[in-house]
Amino acid sequence: MNIFGLSAICVFISTAAIAILVLVKGNDRQVSLTWAVLCLVVSLWGLGGFLISISSNKADAFFLWKLTYVPLVFVPLTYFHFIETLLKSNKKKFLLILYPLAGLLSVIILFYPRLFFGDLEFVFSQFYSPVWIKNKTLLWILFYAGFYWFLLVY
């Protein structure tokens, strides 16, 4: 196991444990539920990262990157949803647009992954990873800018 795999399994275990703890012990049901969903999405990403780190060939790694990016698409969205729930904000209507958009992006990632990832390379002599410097597609840049910069600043 490499450092990437070790950190990913730590993310998986810790966030899954926090999700369970919050569901069992949380006071405000709606806030607890949205936080638990965020933790579960992050834990799925961590599990995917661990599986990527132990994959032995490029085809398996590419399949796992596709599966891992589905929950990753929802991380900034569920974080935004949690903040909106915690602050009792009136911006929740924005979520009615973002969740279907994230679902559409997930379908694109699963069925047309080359539009999103480009290709994988064996990095650090340890695991396969998308080479972002060479393969930044327009779709990935729009996702990154829209979901991380615009959404989290909004």
mmCIF file with all atom_site columns, C-alpha atoms in Angstrom, residues 30-128:
data_model
loop_
_atom_site.group_PDB
_atom_site.id
_atom_site.type_symbol
_atom_site.label_atom_id
_atom_site.label_alt_id
_atom_site.label_comp_id
_atom_site.label_asym_id
_atom_site.label_entity_id
_atom_site.label_seq_id
_atom_site.pdbx_PDB_ins_code
_atom_site.Cartn_x
_atom_site.Cartn_y
_atom_site.Cartn_z
_atom_site.occupancy
_atom_site.B_iso_or_equiv
_atom_site.pdbx_formal_charge
_atom_site.auth_seq_id
_atom_site.auth_comp_id
_atom_site.auth_asym_id
_atom_site.auth_atom_id
_atom_site.pdbx_PDB_model_num
ATOM 1  C CA . GLN A 1 30  ? -32.133 18.150 9.178   1.00 0.00 ? 30  GLN A CA 1
ATOM 2  C CA . VAL A 1 31  ? -28.648 19.524 9.857   1.00 0.00 ? 31  VAL A CA 1
ATOM 3  C CA . SER A 1 32  ? -27.455 16.108 11.062  1.00 0.00 ? 32  SER A CA 1
ATOM 4  C CA . LEU A 1 33  ? -28.822 14.410 7.973   1.00 0.00 ? 33  LEU A CA 1
ATOM 5  C CA . THR A 1 34  ? -27.196 16.812 5.521   1.00 0.00 ? 34  THR A CA 1
ATOM 6  C CA . TRP A 1 35  ? -23.858 16.560 7.372   1.00 0.00 ? 35  TRP A CA 1
ATOM 7  C CA . ALA A 1 36  ? -24.108 12.757 7.384   1.00 0.00 ? 36  ALA A CA 1
ATOM 8  C CA . VAL A 1 37  ? -24.805 12.732 3.637   1.00 0.00 ? 37  VAL A CA 1
ATOM 9  C CA . LEU A 1 38  ? -21.756 14.933 3.066   1.00 0.00 ? 38  LEU A CA 1
ATOM 10 C CA . CYS A 1 39  ? -19.631 12.573 5.167   1.00 0.00 ? 39  CYS A CA 1
ATOM 11 C CA . LEU A 1 40  ? -20.949 9.529  3.283   1.00 0.00 ? 40  LEU A CA 1
ATOM 12 C CA . VAL A 1 41  ? -20.169 11.132 -0.076  1.00 0.00 ? 41  VAL A CA 1
ATOM 13 C CA . VAL A 1 42  ? -16.636 11.934 1.086   1.00 0.00 ? 42  VAL A CA 1
ATOM 14 C CA . SER A 1 43  ? -16.234 8.403  2.469   1.00 0.00 ? 43  SER A CA 1
ATOM 15 C CA . LEU A 1 44  ? -17.227 6.901  -0.903  1.00 0.00 ? 44  LEU A CA 1
ATOM 16 C CA . TRP A 1 45  ? -14.602 9.099  -2.510  1.00 0.00 ? 45  TRP A CA 1
ATOM 17 C CA . GLY A 1 46  ? -12.049 7.848  0.029   1.00 0.00 ? 46  GLY A CA 1
ATOM 18 C CA . LEU A 1 47  ? -12.991 4.226  -0.647  1.00 0.00 ? 47  LEU A CA 1
ATOM 19 C CA . GLY A 1 48  ? -12.611 4.832  -4.364  1.00 0.00 ? 48  GLY A CA 1
ATOM 20 C CA . GLY A 1 49  ? -9.221  6.415  -3.827  1.00 0.00 ? 49  GLY A CA 1
ATOM 21 C CA . PHE A 1 50  ? -8.076  3.394  -1.861  1.00 0.00 ? 50  PHE A CA 1
ATOM 22 C CA . LEU A 1 51  ? -9.268  1.008  -4.577  1.00 0.00 ? 51  LEU A CA 1
ATOM 23 C CA . ILE A 1 52  ? -7.493  3.116  -7.199  1.00 0.00 ? 52  ILE A CA 1
ATOM 24 C CA . SER A 1 53  ? -4.275  2.927  -5.200  1.00 0.00 ? 53  SER A CA 1
ATOM 25 C CA . ILE A 1 54  ? -4.317  -0.876 -5.193  1.00 0.00 ? 54  ILE A CA 1
ATOM 26 C CA . SER A 1 55  ? -5.481  -1.398 -8.778  1.00 0.00 ? 55  SER A CA 1
ATOM 27 C CA . SER A 1 56  ? -2.952  -3.325 -10.802 1.00 0.00 ? 56  SER A CA 1
ATOM 28 C CA . ASN A 1 57  ? -3.741  -2.310 -14.368 1.00 0.00 ? 57  ASN A CA 1
ATOM 29 C CA . LYS A 1 58  ? -4.781  0.739  -16.341 1.00 0.00 ? 58  LYS A CA 1
ATOM 30 C CA . ALA A 1 59  ? -8.246  -0.544 -17.335 1.00 0.00 ? 59  ALA A CA 1
ATOM 31 C CA . ASP A 1 60  ? -9.247  -1.283 -13.740 1.00 0.00 ? 60  ASP A CA 1
ATOM 32 C CA . ALA A 1 61  ? -7.857  2.038  -12.564 1.00 0.00 ? 61  ALA A CA 1
ATOM 33 C CA . PHE A 1 62  ? -9.779  3.921  -15.264 1.00 0.00 ? 62  PHE A CA 1
ATOM 34 C CA . PHE A 1 63  ? -13.009 2.181  -14.250 1.00 0.00 ? 63  PHE A CA 1
ATOM 35 C CA . LEU A 1 64  ? -12.364 3.033  -10.606 1.00 0.00 ? 64  LEU A CA 1
ATOM 36 C CA . TRP A 1 65  ? -11.568 6.675  -11.421 1.00 0.00 ? 65  TRP A CA 1
ATOM 37 C CA . LYS A 1 66  ? -14.956 6.892  -13.146 1.00 0.00 ? 66  LYS A CA 1
ATOM 38 C CA . LEU A 1 67  ? -16.737 5.436  -10.120 1.00 0.00 ? 67  LEU A CA 1
ATOM 39 C CA . THR A 1 68  ? -14.775 7.592  -7.700  1.00 0.00 ? 68  THR A CA 1
ATOM 40 C CA . TYR A 1 69  ? -15.567 10.819 -9.509  1.00 0.00 ? 69  TYR A CA 1
ATOM 41 C CA . VAL A 1 70  ? -19.323 10.316 -9.174  1.00 0.00 ? 70  VAL A CA 1
ATOM 42 C CA . PRO A 1 71  ? -19.330 11.020 -5.415  1.00 0.00 ? 71  PRO A CA 1
ATOM 43 C CA . LEU A 1 72  ? -16.600 13.618 -5.903  1.00 0.00 ? 72  LEU A CA 1
ATOM 44 C CA . VAL A 1 73  ? -18.953 15.639 -8.121  1.00 0.00 ? 73  VAL A CA 1
ATOM 45 C CA . PHE A 1 74  ? -21.395 15.764 -5.218  1.00 0.00 ? 74  PHE A CA 1
ATOM 46 C CA . VAL A 1 75  ? -18.898 16.832 -2.519  1.00 0.00 ? 75  VAL A CA 1
ATOM 47 C CA . PRO A 1 76  ? -19.070 20.622 -3.110  1.00 0.00 ? 76  PRO A CA 1
ATOM 48 C CA . LEU A 1 77  ? -22.798 20.374 -3.744  1.00 0.00 ? 77  LEU A CA 1
ATOM 49 C CA . THR A 1 78  ? -23.563 18.510 -0.506  1.00 0.00 ? 78  THR A CA 1
ATOM 50 C CA . TYR A 1 79  ? -21.259 20.885 1.365   1.00 0.00 ? 79  TYR A CA 1
ATOM 51 C CA . PHE A 1 80  ? -23.206 23.844 -0.045  1.00 0.00 ? 80  PHE A CA 1
ATOM 52 C CA . HIS A 1 81  ? -26.455 22.081 0.902   1.00 0.00 ? 81  HIS A CA 1
ATOM 53 C CA . PHE A 1 82  ? -25.182 21.522 4.451   1.00 0.00 ? 82  PHE A CA 1
ATOM 54 C CA . ILE A 1 83  ? -24.177 25.184 4.860   1.00 0.00 ? 83  ILE A CA 1
ATOM 55 C CA . GLU A 1 84  ? -27.536 26.337 3.521   1.00 0.00 ? 84  GLU A CA 1
ATOM 56 C CA . THR A 1 85  ? -29.326 24.016 5.960   1.00 0.00 ? 85  THR A CA 1
ATOM 57 C CA . LEU A 1 86  ? -27.139 25.039 8.894   1.00 0.00 ? 86  LEU A CA 1
ATOM 58 C CA . LEU A 1 87  ? -27.622 28.758 8.241   1.00 0.00 ? 87  LEU A CA 1
ATOM 59 C CA . LYS A 1 88  ? -31.306 28.345 7.337   1.00 0.00 ? 88  LYS A CA 1
ATOM 60 C CA . SER A 1 89  ? -30.639 30.327 4.180   1.00 0.00 ? 89  SER A CA 1
ATOM 61 C CA . ASN A 1 90  ? -33.145 30.990 1.440   1.00 0.00 ? 90  ASN A CA 1
ATOM 62 C CA . LYS A 1 91  ? -30.740 30.027 -1.379  1.00 0.00 ? 91  LYS A CA 1
ATOM 63 C CA . LYS A 1 92  ? -31.938 26.416 -1.436  1.00 0.00 ? 92  LYS A CA 1
ATOM 64 C CA . LYS A 1 93  ? -33.771 26.985 -4.736  1.00 0.00 ? 93  LYS A CA 1
ATOM 65 C CA . PHE A 1 94  ? -30.337 27.027 -6.320  1.00 0.00 ? 94  PHE A CA 1
ATOM 66 C CA . LEU A 1 95  ? -30.023 23.348 -5.332  1.00 0.00 ? 95  LEU A CA 1
ATOM 67 C CA . LEU A 1 96  ? -32.920 22.467 -7.656  1.00 0.00 ? 96  LEU A CA 1
ATOM 68 C CA . ILE A 1 97  ? -30.634 23.392 -10.546 1.00 0.00 ? 97  ILE A CA 1
ATOM 69 C CA . LEU A 1 98  ? -27.391 22.015 -9.132  1.00 0.00 ? 98  LEU A CA 1
ATOM 70 C CA . TYR A 1 99  ? -28.447 18.478 -8.210  1.00 0.00 ? 99  TYR A CA 1
ATOM 71 C CA . PRO A 1 100 ? -29.714 17.640 -11.734 1.00 0.00 ? 100 PRO A CA 1
ATOM 72 C CA . LEU A 1 101 ? -26.584 19.287 -13.173 1.00 0.00 ? 101 LEU A CA 1
ATOM 73 C CA . ALA A 1 102 ? -24.400 17.103 -10.952 1.00 0.00 ? 102 ALA A CA 1
ATOM 74 C CA . GLY A 1 103 ? -26.427 14.065 -12.000 1.00 0.00 ? 103 GLY A CA 1
ATOM 75 C CA . LEU A 1 104 ? -25.889 14.918 -15.670 1.00 0.00 ? 104 LEU A CA 1
ATOM 76 C CA . LEU A 1 105 ? -22.172 15.378 -15.062 1.00 0.00 ? 105 LEU A CA 1
ATOM 77 C CA . SER A 1 106 ? -22.072 11.989 -13.313 1.00 0.00 ? 106 SER A CA 1
ATOM 78 C CA . VAL A 1 107 ? -23.703 10.333 -16.332 1.00 0.00 ? 107 VAL A CA 1
ATOM 79 C CA . ILE A 1 108 ? -21.146 11.963 -18.616 1.00 0.00 ? 108 ILE A CA 1
ATOM 80 C CA . ILE A 1 109 ? -18.315 10.759 -16.383 1.00 0.00 ? 109 ILE A CA 1
ATOM 81 C CA . LEU A 1 110 ? -19.664 7.199  -16.320 1.00 0.00 ? 110 LEU A CA 1
ATOM 82 C CA . PHE A 1 111 ? -20.523 6.839  -20.004 1.00 0.00 ? 111 PHE A CA 1
ATOM 83 C CA . TYR A 1 112 ? -18.213 9.312  -21.751 1.00 0.00 ? 112 TYR A CA 1
ATOM 84 C CA . PRO A 1 113 ? -15.177 9.425  -19.448 1.00 0.00 ? 113 PRO A CA 1
ATOM 85 C CA . ARG A 1 114 ? -12.690 10.547 -22.111 1.00 0.00 ? 114 ARG A CA 1
ATOM 86 C CA . LEU A 1 115 ? -14.579 13.857 -22.298 1.00 0.00 ? 115 LEU A CA 1
ATOM 87 C CA . PHE A 1 116 ? -13.719 14.379 -18.650 1.00 0.00 ? 116 PHE A CA 1
ATOM 88 C CA . PHE A 1 117 ? -10.467 12.590 -17.844 1.00 0.00 ? 117 PHE A CA 1
ATOM 89 C CA . GLY A 1 118 ? -8.425  12.213 -20.938 1.00 0.00 ? 118 GLY A CA 1
ATOM 90 C CA . ASP A 1 119 ? -5.951  9.409  -20.241 1.00 0.00 ? 119 ASP A CA 1
ATOM 91 C CA . LEU A 1 120 ? -4.217  7.850  -17.240 1.00 0.00 ? 120 LEU A CA 1
ATOM 92 C CA . GLU A 1 121 ? -0.522  7.495  -16.530 1.00 0.00 ? 121 GLU A CA 1
ATOM 93 C CA . PHE A 1 122 ? 1.328   5.388  -13.987 1.00 0.00 ? 122 PHE A CA 1
ATOM 94 C CA . VAL A 1 123 ? 2.638   8.001  -11.540 1.00 0.00 ? 123 VAL A CA 1
ATOM 95 C CA . PHE A 1 124 ? 5.279   7.702  -8.824  1.00 0.00 ? 124 PHE A CA 1
ATOM 96 C CA . SER A 1 125 ? 5.661   4.048  -9.874  1.00 0.00 ? 125 SER A CA 1
ATOM 97 C CA . GLN A 1 126 ? 2.670   3.331  -7.636  1.00 0.00 ? 126 GLN A CA 1
ATOM 98 C CA . PHE A 1 127 ? -0.786  4.002  -9.149  1.00 0.00 ? 127 PHE A CA 1
ATOM 99 C CA . TYR A 1 128 ? -2.627  5.207  -12.245 1.00 0.00 ? 128 TYR A CA 1
#
